[in-house]
């Protein structure tokens, strides 16, 4: 079967729906379905890519992991009725007996070439028997199945009462389980890395070069970098509020620092059972206490709930929302000021946005991107005299035929202090200044080249090589990874000299030169494999003594894996050790051959016999019995001749 559904996950989430439904009378989040006999979920033809994802589609994906267009779900107290096509019925049959005490009934429509059956009429009959049905009233659908469904419902004599369940569906999906939390953490790590190592440097380059780029083009470049075009629901970054400025003043820095402090304050304030209204009021009070003038510029809400549905309107952190926040909810915490005016009279806005996870006693920040003042604020100095546009200068005065410089004039009068001696002194002074500047440039160039040779080539005091970080590349891209990475097991790629390790659900390649060693130990019935990596502090006595690209980088010293399969870890440990020995042997051979000079062909002496030195021995000795030989001296070298005549050294 091509599509495999996660039955355990479906069962746990169906149970959450029924638990909320059964406790609706005691929980305000589910109060709208307290008297409902059934919940109807309608899905028509797939929506276009430009439309935001519908809440019903989000609920389908949350339950099943996939979107099922042209499918109707009717949740009843004791069963779930599903109306769909024959092909979808075959897929959904996997969950037919996985909902615990709730029975699942699948009504499959006939295939296109077969005669119509009564599956739709049966589904309508079950629907009509209900008194009160909850559904997503704000969603509209299209398609053949939806059209047939609406026509039959319209012809019913008695119809059930309809109630909106939009906020209830949000409550079903608001608290994230372990699988969702894992996905959120991976997504947060990816976006933080993208922002820190791609978006921020790119924006810095644009600002430094004062180049122009449209928001659409920048968003497309970032989206291409992320690879978001591969997914049908992937969206590019929203660049609408970003614009290029000429610098930030002290007031703007102060306002940004207020946002940073407010974020830290809200992380401590947001916790289990805090209402969205209280969060906004606390944020507004904090801003007012820091700067009362900024309160009127503060945003109307400070974030919203996130999940499969990017922006959940039921969990907007605003002054009008009384819903309570629960542990393991995920929020987009967006703080900012709008319609501010700078010293030049231009309007601007400041926004600080991050993803947080609600905890029992406080919230946790999931996105660790670029937010510190030193990383986000750019103070561009005013234009210096050299940078200011200068008036067109006249060409320098040429010397007269007798070698005397031409006198400078102001208007039509000769300047009093511009005697011939003064002019000559000025010429000599400017020439000396140019010479000094040229020598300084040469000195800086030589110094830069020397430092480069020391780091890259190894020149240094005492003839020792300067230690530096070498660049290693295992693969040119993700497509070059071997097929074995799909199994998410430790794999040794000898051809690429790489060890591929599974880390948090991803296959991560490590070149063998980044690995120091591997060791294995037994603990009870399990075997532990420990892999130690090369880090800056190991190449030199102190970490700061070793030059490397990013002094603020974090290095992994070791990683350990536990498994009951000791034989496999024995084999992996041996393979890593052998691969490391081979790499060390190659490096040693390169060092030994580094000072070897390629010798040209021997030019023999012609016209007379060469000068010879008899009774000469060489080391290491040649094969066979150790006998003295002769050394012949030729034009550009020497040749050793053994007494046997069959062995010569020297071309």
XYZ file of C-alpha atoms in Angstrom:
651
model
C 0.000 0.000 0.000
C 1.487 3.344 -1.060
C 0.016 5.415 1.804
C 0.546 4.130 5.335
C -1.441 5.786 8.116
C -0.172 6.098 11.670
C -2.859 4.135 13.517
C -1.479 4.769 17.005
C -1.343 8.514 16.409
C -4.864 8.494 14.951
C -6.191 6.608 17.966
C -4.624 9.017 20.492
C -5.931 12.108 18.699
C -9.425 10.681 18.199
C -9.451 9.993 21.919
C -8.567 13.646 22.562
C -11.546 14.761 20.455
C -13.971 12.529 22.339
C -12.498 13.467 25.723
C -13.061 17.148 24.945
C -16.544 16.421 23.627
C -17.541 14.435 26.726
C -16.244 17.144 29.086
C -17.731 20.041 27.096
C -20.193 21.032 29.830
C -17.323 21.645 32.262
C -14.875 23.247 29.845
C -15.525 26.617 28.208
C -13.228 25.755 25.284
C -15.662 23.014 24.165
C -18.957 24.519 25.376
C -20.373 24.995 21.863
C -20.559 21.219 21.293
C -21.912 20.348 24.746
C -25.388 19.635 23.327
C -24.251 18.475 19.867
C -25.196 14.959 18.753
C -22.633 14.864 15.944
C -19.734 16.746 14.365
C -19.643 17.069 10.566
C -16.391 17.632 8.691
C -16.817 18.408 4.973
C -13.974 18.405 2.426
C -14.557 19.217 -1.239
C -12.092 19.653 -4.082
C -8.564 20.733 -3.054
C -8.119 24.481 -2.551
C -5.746 26.448 -4.752
C -2.210 27.083 -3.558
C -2.929 30.798 -3.114
C -5.644 30.147 -0.535
C -4.717 29.677 3.137
C -5.129 26.181 4.511
C -8.666 25.557 5.743
C -9.296 24.503 9.327
C -11.064 21.334 8.178
C -8.048 20.351 6.077
C -5.800 21.018 9.063
C -7.956 18.711 11.210
C -7.721 15.978 8.545
C -3.944 16.213 8.422
C -3.744 16.322 12.207
C -5.761 13.106 12.487
C -4.507 11.151 9.479
C -1.294 12.783 8.349
C -2.732 13.387 4.870
C -5.380 15.499 3.171
C -8.413 13.584 1.858
C -10.345 15.797 -0.602
C -13.977 14.998 -1.478
C -14.518 13.177 1.805
C -17.176 13.615 4.522
C -16.662 12.719 8.183
C -19.552 12.464 10.650
C -18.407 12.010 14.262
C -21.149 10.546 16.461
C -21.041 9.537 20.108
C -20.533 5.848 19.331
C -19.169 5.782 15.795
C -17.505 7.692 12.960
C -19.107 7.526 9.504
C -16.851 8.310 6.529
C -18.097 8.880 2.972
C -15.394 8.755 0.302
C -14.344 7.241 -3.007
C -13.365 3.580 -3.397
C -9.651 4.373 -3.627
C -9.716 6.464 -0.439
C -11.779 3.772 1.302
C -8.976 1.312 0.641
C -6.493 3.633 2.386
C -8.812 4.499 5.261
C -9.505 0.826 5.920
C -6.238 0.813 7.895
C -7.910 2.753 10.745
C -11.176 0.810 10.668
C -10.415 -1.014 13.929
C -7.963 1.407 15.575
C -10.242 3.936 17.286
C -10.756 1.954 20.480
C -14.369 1.871 21.616
C -15.492 4.104 18.727
C -16.594 2.130 15.685
C -15.562 3.377 12.235
C -17.943 2.896 9.328
C -16.602 3.573 5.806
C -19.144 4.200 3.042
C -17.369 3.865 -0.295
C -18.895 5.348 -3.418
C -18.928 3.395 -6.622
C -16.127 3.813 -9.132
C -16.756 5.939 -12.186
C -17.370 3.005 -14.516
C -19.680 1.203 -12.068
C -23.345 1.904 -11.365
C -24.013 4.361 -8.481
C -24.629 2.848 -5.044
C -26.547 4.070 -2.006
C -23.519 5.167 0.084
C -24.375 8.888 -0.157
C -28.033 8.363 0.712
C -27.054 6.255 3.748
C -24.705 9.011 4.936
C -27.463 11.635 4.510
C -29.862 9.390 6.426
C -27.458 9.170 9.370
C -26.951 12.943 9.265
C -30.708 13.638 9.188
C -31.273 11.491 12.281
C -29.253 13.953 14.396
C -30.841 16.831 16.292
C -27.870 19.189 16.692
C -24.729 19.015 14.499
C -21.544 21.024 14.839
C -19.627 21.977 11.690
C -17.291 24.622 10.290
C -19.928 27.088 9.125
C -17.452 29.670 7.804
C -15.937 27.296 5.258
C -17.356 26.849 1.767
C -16.524 23.906 -0.484
C -17.009 22.922 -4.098
C -16.897 19.738 -6.115
C -19.199 16.992 -7.356
C -19.535 15.210 -4.022
C -20.258 18.465 -2.176
C -22.819 19.437 -4.806
C -24.651 16.097 -4.521
C -24.490 16.322 -0.717
C -25.931 19.844 -0.554
C -28.727 18.910 -2.979
C -29.838 15.960 -0.832
C -29.620 17.951 2.410
C -31.632 20.758 0.885
C -34.448 18.319 0.114
C -34.721 16.992 3.676
C -37.996 17.666 5.450
C -36.369 18.081 8.856
C -32.797 19.221 9.243
C -30.596 19.185 12.340
C -29.662 22.451 14.030
C -26.207 23.687 12.976
C -23.617 25.164 15.378
C -20.156 26.499 14.534
C -17.223 24.478 15.871
C -14.297 26.585 14.588
C -12.984 27.470 18.089
C -13.546 23.874 19.237
C -11.398 22.480 16.407
C -8.690 24.951 17.437
C -8.874 23.607 20.992
C -8.556 20.020 19.723
C -5.246 20.816 18.015
C -3.880 23.540 20.336
C -1.989 21.360 22.828
C 0.833 19.606 20.983
C 1.802 15.990 21.596
C 5.365 14.648 21.563
C 5.371 14.061 17.798
C 4.238 17.623 17.082
C 6.703 19.121 19.559
C 9.530 17.258 17.850
C 8.499 18.632 14.441
C 8.209 22.161 15.834
C 11.675 21.994 17.373
C 13.224 20.789 14.096
C 11.437 23.528 12.140
C 12.519 26.171 14.668
C 16.147 25.027 14.459
C 16.087 25.123 10.648
C 14.571 28.593 10.463
C 16.963 29.918 13.115
C 19.914 28.580 11.144
C 18.546 30.070 7.937
C 18.065 33.479 9.548
C 21.436 33.557 11.276
C 23.653 32.192 8.505
C 21.836 33.281 5.328
C 19.187 35.979 5.760
C 21.095 38.230 8.193
C 24.383 38.202 6.193
C 22.429 38.816 3.000
C 20.652 41.826 4.491
C 23.981 43.128 5.801
C 25.471 42.883 2.309
C 22.491 44.707 0.800
C 22.777 47.502 3.364
C 26.548 47.796 3.050
C 26.459 47.972 -0.755
C 23.339 50.183 -0.719
C 21.960 47.978 -3.457
C 18.286 47.728 -4.380
C 16.288 44.506 -4.363
C 12.555 43.934 -4.366
C 10.918 42.137 -1.466
C 9.579 39.478 -3.838
C 13.047 38.734 -5.179
C 14.601 38.558 -1.710
C 11.797 36.281 -0.485
C 12.276 34.040 -3.540
C 16.022 33.755 -2.864
C 15.441 32.836 0.769
C 12.730 30.363 -0.202
C 15.062 28.733 -2.718
C 17.756 28.475 -0.048
C 15.325 26.807 2.334
C 14.062 24.472 -0.379
C 10.490 25.321 0.572
C 9.284 24.983 -2.996
C 9.377 21.200 -2.695
C 6.333 21.005 -0.417
C 2.813 21.675 -1.600
C 2.011 23.715 1.514
C 5.380 25.431 1.967
C 5.296 29.205 2.084
C 8.122 31.680 1.656
C 9.064 34.244 4.296
C 6.908 37.331 4.647
C 9.113 40.268 3.713
C 6.417 42.951 3.556
C 7.541 44.922 6.607
C 11.269 44.973 5.845
C 12.839 48.053 4.300
C 16.319 49.477 3.956
C 17.273 52.391 6.163
C 20.160 54.829 6.431
C 20.902 54.254 10.106
C 19.317 54.077 13.530
C 19.318 56.770 16.177
C 19.446 56.359 19.941
C 15.650 56.473 20.316
C 15.235 53.558 17.945
C 17.852 51.529 19.796
C 16.045 52.269 23.064
C 12.720 51.164 21.561
C 14.237 47.934 20.295
C 15.764 47.215 23.706
C 12.313 47.683 25.247
C 11.016 44.948 22.919
C 13.865 42.641 23.934
C 13.167 43.222 27.626
C 9.437 42.757 27.041
C 10.070 39.413 25.372
C 12.066 38.199 28.382
C 9.316 39.449 30.698
C 6.569 37.621 28.776
C 8.556 34.377 28.675
C 8.411 34.378 32.462
C 4.756 35.491 32.562
C 3.226 33.140 29.965
C 2.511 29.764 31.556
C -0.238 27.210 32.051
C -3.767 28.601 32.698
C -2.828 32.232 31.903
C -5.466 33.850 29.671
C -4.609 35.497 26.360
C -6.187 38.714 27.645
C -3.871 38.786 30.671
C -0.827 38.294 28.443
C -1.672 41.323 26.325
C -2.556 43.508 29.305
C 0.712 42.591 31.029
C 2.670 43.442 27.873
C 0.856 46.776 27.481
C 1.478 47.681 31.124
C 5.177 46.850 30.758
C 5.512 49.160 27.729
C 3.652 51.932 29.555
C 5.970 51.653 32.551
C 9.050 51.948 30.344
C 7.832 54.698 28.013
C 4.220 55.974 28.207
C 4.521 57.602 24.779
C 5.032 54.192 23.160
C 1.793 52.686 24.474
C -0.318 54.168 21.661
C 2.105 52.710 19.095
C 2.046 49.212 20.601
C 0.629 46.411 18.408
C -3.012 45.348 18.819
C -2.021 41.746 19.627
C 1.220 40.105 20.714
C 0.969 36.863 18.785
C -1.168 33.862 17.953
C -1.338 30.104 18.302
C 0.512 27.989 15.737
C 0.415 24.434 14.471
C -0.692 22.786 11.246
C -2.778 25.921 10.826
C -0.181 28.701 10.698
C -2.310 31.377 12.381
C -5.082 30.142 14.642
C -7.543 33.006 15.092
C -9.039 31.362 18.196
C -5.773 31.840 20.087
C -4.814 35.420 19.238
C -3.059 37.105 22.167
C -5.224 40.223 22.279
C -7.120 42.240 24.875
C -10.468 40.696 23.816
C -9.562 37.003 23.965
C -10.389 35.272 27.246
C -9.148 31.795 26.270
C -6.669 30.126 28.607
C -3.241 28.961 27.483
C -2.212 25.389 28.240
C 1.098 23.603 28.643
C 2.714 22.514 25.333
C 0.853 25.053 23.219
C 2.975 26.744 20.548
C 2.701 30.498 19.952
C 4.157 33.012 17.574
C 5.096 35.802 19.992
C 5.102 39.015 17.957
C 6.003 42.274 19.698
C 6.321 45.630 18.003
C 5.605 49.300 17.563
C 4.004 50.829 14.478
C 3.556 54.322 13.042
C 6.656 55.662 14.779
C 8.303 58.807 13.380
C 12.069 59.311 13.232
C 14.044 62.558 13.468
C 13.606 63.219 9.747
C 9.813 62.878 9.896
C 9.652 59.460 8.217
C 7.473 56.678 9.599
C 8.904 53.326 10.626
C 7.996 50.205 12.615
C 9.858 47.781 14.871
C 8.883 44.119 15.205
C 10.406 41.256 17.176
C 8.927 37.833 16.384
C 9.842 34.408 17.805
C 8.262 31.010 18.413
C 7.659 29.943 22.018
C 6.398 26.844 23.836
C 4.123 27.294 26.846
C 5.357 25.503 29.946
C 3.965 24.759 33.382
C 5.760 27.644 35.127
C 7.170 29.654 32.214
C 7.570 29.607 28.457
C 10.563 28.498 26.421
C 11.993 30.250 23.365
C 12.343 27.824 20.424
C 13.898 30.116 17.804
C 17.423 31.248 18.652
C 18.115 33.529 15.719
C 19.519 37.034 15.261
C 17.991 39.326 17.871
C 20.750 40.924 19.955
C 21.417 44.612 19.437
C 24.933 44.006 18.114
C 23.533 41.657 15.461
C 20.511 43.666 14.329
C 21.278 47.393 14.624
C 23.540 49.133 12.133
C 24.811 52.632 12.901
C 26.095 54.063 9.653
C 28.476 56.968 10.183
C 27.774 60.255 8.376
C 29.484 60.765 5.062
C 33.087 61.812 5.510
C 34.793 64.482 3.458
C 36.115 61.824 1.104
C 32.662 60.305 0.620
C 30.895 63.627 0.010
C 30.445 64.509 -3.634
C 33.257 66.843 -4.571
C 33.170 69.630 -7.054
C 34.856 69.001 -10.351
C 38.528 69.796 -9.993
C 40.690 71.341 -12.626
C 43.508 69.182 -13.981
C 46.813 69.575 -12.090
C 49.035 72.366 -13.342
C 51.725 71.243 -15.753
C 55.310 72.360 -15.383
C 56.751 75.043 -17.567
C 59.387 74.299 -20.153
C 62.195 75.458 -17.806
C 61.052 73.094 -15.070
C 59.549 75.717 -12.750
C 56.056 74.916 -11.520
C 53.277 77.219 -12.592
C 52.166 79.670 -9.909
C 48.770 79.161 -8.312
C 46.315 81.973 -8.623
C 43.116 82.943 -6.864
C 40.874 84.506 -9.432
C 43.196 86.663 -11.537
C 45.651 87.608 -8.746
C 48.835 85.837 -7.729
C 48.714 84.678 -4.093
C 51.214 86.576 -1.954
C 52.612 83.528 -0.148
C 53.002 81.426 -3.274
C 56.617 82.163 -4.026
C 58.703 79.755 -6.062
C 60.240 78.322 -2.906
C 56.823 77.706 -1.327
C 55.579 75.942 -4.432
C 58.641 73.682 -4.531
C 58.233 72.831 -0.841
C 54.634 71.876 -1.451
C 55.632 69.636 -4.361
C 58.284 67.907 -2.250
C 55.875 67.473 0.684
C 53.153 65.911 -1.467
C 55.678 63.580 -3.117
C 56.957 62.471 0.304
C 53.371 61.875 1.460
C 52.628 59.763 -1.601
C 55.805 57.762 -1.042
C 54.922 57.179 2.631
C 51.399 56.080 1.695
C 52.756 53.724 -0.962
C 55.206 52.169 1.523
C 52.390 51.702 4.022
C 50.283 49.894 1.415
C 53.199 47.631 0.496
C 53.811 46.864 4.168
C 50.154 45.921 4.730
C 50.165 43.756 1.600
C 53.309 41.881 2.656
C 52.003 41.445 6.182
C 48.669 40.069 4.909
C 50.436 37.636 2.577
C 52.708 36.507 5.402
C 49.788 35.851 7.745
C 48.006 33.983 4.954
C 51.071 31.783 4.343
C 51.408 31.125 8.058
C 47.805 30.001 8.443
C 47.323 28.148 5.164
C 50.831 27.098 4.114
C 52.462 26.486 7.470
C 55.275 29.074 7.519
C 56.205 30.122 11.044
C 58.913 30.339 13.657
C 61.268 27.420 13.875
C 60.073 26.044 10.565
C 56.956 24.592 12.188
C 53.664 24.672 10.392
C 51.031 27.075 11.604
C 48.045 25.081 12.742
C 44.761 25.935 11.108
C 41.477 24.441 10.105
C 41.393 22.559 6.838
C 38.263 22.410 4.761
C 36.767 19.024 4.100
C 33.825 18.198 1.890
C 32.101 14.845 2.084
C 29.304 15.502 -0.417
C 28.452 18.343 -2.780
C 24.781 18.238 -1.851
C 22.021 16.224 -0.267
C 21.447 14.359 -3.539
C 24.949 12.860 -3.301
C 24.189 11.078 -0.018
C 24.096 7.278 -0.317
C 20.757 5.486 -0.269
C 21.592 3.876 3.071
C 20.859 7.156 4.907
C 17.115 6.531 4.540
C 17.397 3.812 7.184
C 18.712 6.358 9.724
C 21.458 4.043 10.948
C 25.173 4.634 11.401
C 26.814 4.155 8.009
C 30.505 4.221 7.010
C 31.014 5.570 3.479
C 34.608 4.587 2.687
C 34.466 6.116 -0.783
C 33.606 9.565 0.585
C 35.744 9.003 3.740
C 32.684 9.905 5.785
C 30.791 8.602 8.804
C 27.036 9.297 8.584
C 25.313 9.551 11.978
C 21.564 9.747 12.722
C 20.892 12.836 14.869
C 17.335 13.870 15.813
C 15.816 12.105 12.838
C 18.318 13.452 10.287
C 21.319 11.820 8.622
C 24.365 14.021 9.365
C 27.673 13.312 7.519
C 31.030 13.803 9.295
C 34.268 13.670 7.314
C 36.769 11.277 8.854
C 39.224 14.153 9.383
C 36.736 15.735 11.825
C 36.725 12.555 13.955
C 39.453 11.964 16.542
C 38.663 8.340 17.438
C 35.905 5.865 18.256
C 35.581 3.581 21.267
C 33.180 0.906 22.476
C 32.174 -0.177 25.963
C 29.639 -2.626 27.406
C 27.060 -1.714 30.062
C 24.870 -4.628 31.052
C 22.985 -5.907 28.025
C 23.750 -2.808 25.970
C 26.808 -1.614 24.084
C 27.783 2.070 23.961
C 29.611 3.488 20.949
C 31.382 6.789 21.622
C 32.725 8.939 18.787
C 35.109 11.768 19.732
C 35.545 14.728 17.373
C 38.428 17.074 16.663
C 37.847 20.404 18.421
C 39.916 23.621 18.608
C 41.226 22.935 22.089
C 42.775 19.643 20.967
C 44.842 20.978 18.051
C 46.652 23.481 20.263
C 47.230 23.996 23.949
C 44.454 26.548 24.275
C 41.333 27.104 22.218
C 42.196 30.738 21.564
C 45.653 29.795 20.230
C 44.191 27.976 17.243
C 43.010 30.103 14.311
C 39.615 29.141 12.906
C 36.863 30.885 11.025
C 34.234 31.470 13.708
C 35.563 32.038 17.252
C 31.996 32.029 18.628
C 31.120 28.637 17.111
C 30.057 25.699 19.271
C 31.881 22.409 18.683
C 30.677 18.901 19.484
C 33.363 17.034 21.423
C 31.703 13.615 21.369
C 28.495 11.743 20.658
C 27.362 8.383 22.085
C 24.943 5.713 20.893
C 23.482 2.795 22.852
C 22.353 -0.479 21.278
C 21.736 -4.090 22.328
C 23.486 -5.209 19.104
C 27.080 -5.373 20.293
C 28.374 -7.150 17.172
C 27.233 -4.285 14.941
C 28.923 -1.684 17.148
C 32.112 -3.823 17.100
C 32.066 -3.701 13.330
C 31.300 0.054 13.206
C 34.054 0.874 15.701
C 36.579 -1.174 13.695
C 35.536 0.457 10.412
C 35.885 3.965 11.847
C 39.288 3.112 13.355
C 40.550 1.620 10.072
C 39.257 4.593 8.084
C 40.975 6.973 10.523
C 44.264 5.035 10.198
C 44.086 5.274 6.428
C 43.437 9.016 6.619
C 46.359 9.522 9.039
C 48.605 7.447 6.764
C 47.718 9.599 3.762
C 48.395 12.785 5.743
C 51.759 11.427 6.883
C 52.715 10.523 3.327
C 51.800 14.034 2.183
C 54.032 15.534 4.875
C 56.930 13.210 3.942
C 56.616 14.067 0.274
C 56.167 17.803 0.873
C 59.954 18.549 0.826
C 60.855 16.002 -1.859
C 62.260 17.689 -4.941
C 61.704 16.108 -8.328
C 65.111 15.339 -9.812
C 65.770 15.814 -13.514
C 67.478 13.307 -15.770
C 71.170 12.776 -15.107
C 73.447 14.509 -17.638
C 76.452 12.243 -18.053
C 79.991 13.469 -18.563
C 81.054 13.108 -22.181
C 84.536 13.002 -23.699
C 86.247 11.415 -20.676
C 85.576 9.034 -17.872
C 83.720 10.436 -14.857
C 85.461 10.898 -11.548
C 84.730 7.908 -9.313
C 84.796 7.260 -5.590
C 85.416 3.588 -4.843
C 84.513 1.465 -1.821
C 81.201 3.284 -1.239
C 78.212 1.848 0.612
C 74.646 3.187 0.506
C 71.856 3.088 3.028
C 69.413 1.489 3.044
C 71.286 -1.381 1.476
C 70.210 -2.854 -1.817
C 68.770 -6.336 -2.090
C 71.293 -9.148 -1.941
C 74.731 -9.350 -0.421
C 76.176 -6.112 0.982
C 79.136 -5.201 -1.233
C 80.949 -1.884 -1.787
C 80.273 -0.027 -5.013
C 81.382 3.119 -6.865
C 79.959 6.638 -7.019
C 80.328 8.418 -10.388
C 80.241 12.214 -10.539
C 78.471 13.618 -13.601
C 77.469 17.110 -14.767
C 74.306 17.580 -12.650
C 74.451 14.736 -10.143
C 75.940 11.437 -9.050
C 75.280 7.794 -9.851
C 75.906 4.783 -7.620
C 77.079 1.660 -9.432
C 76.967 -1.686 -7.644
C 79.842 -4.172 -8.234
C 77.367 -6.597 -9.733
C 76.640 -4.122 -12.503
C 72.903 -4.808 -12.483
C 71.930 -2.207 -9.896
C 72.231 1.571 -10.411
C 70.912 4.551 -8.478
C 70.675 7.806 -10.416
C 68.950 8.464 -13.693
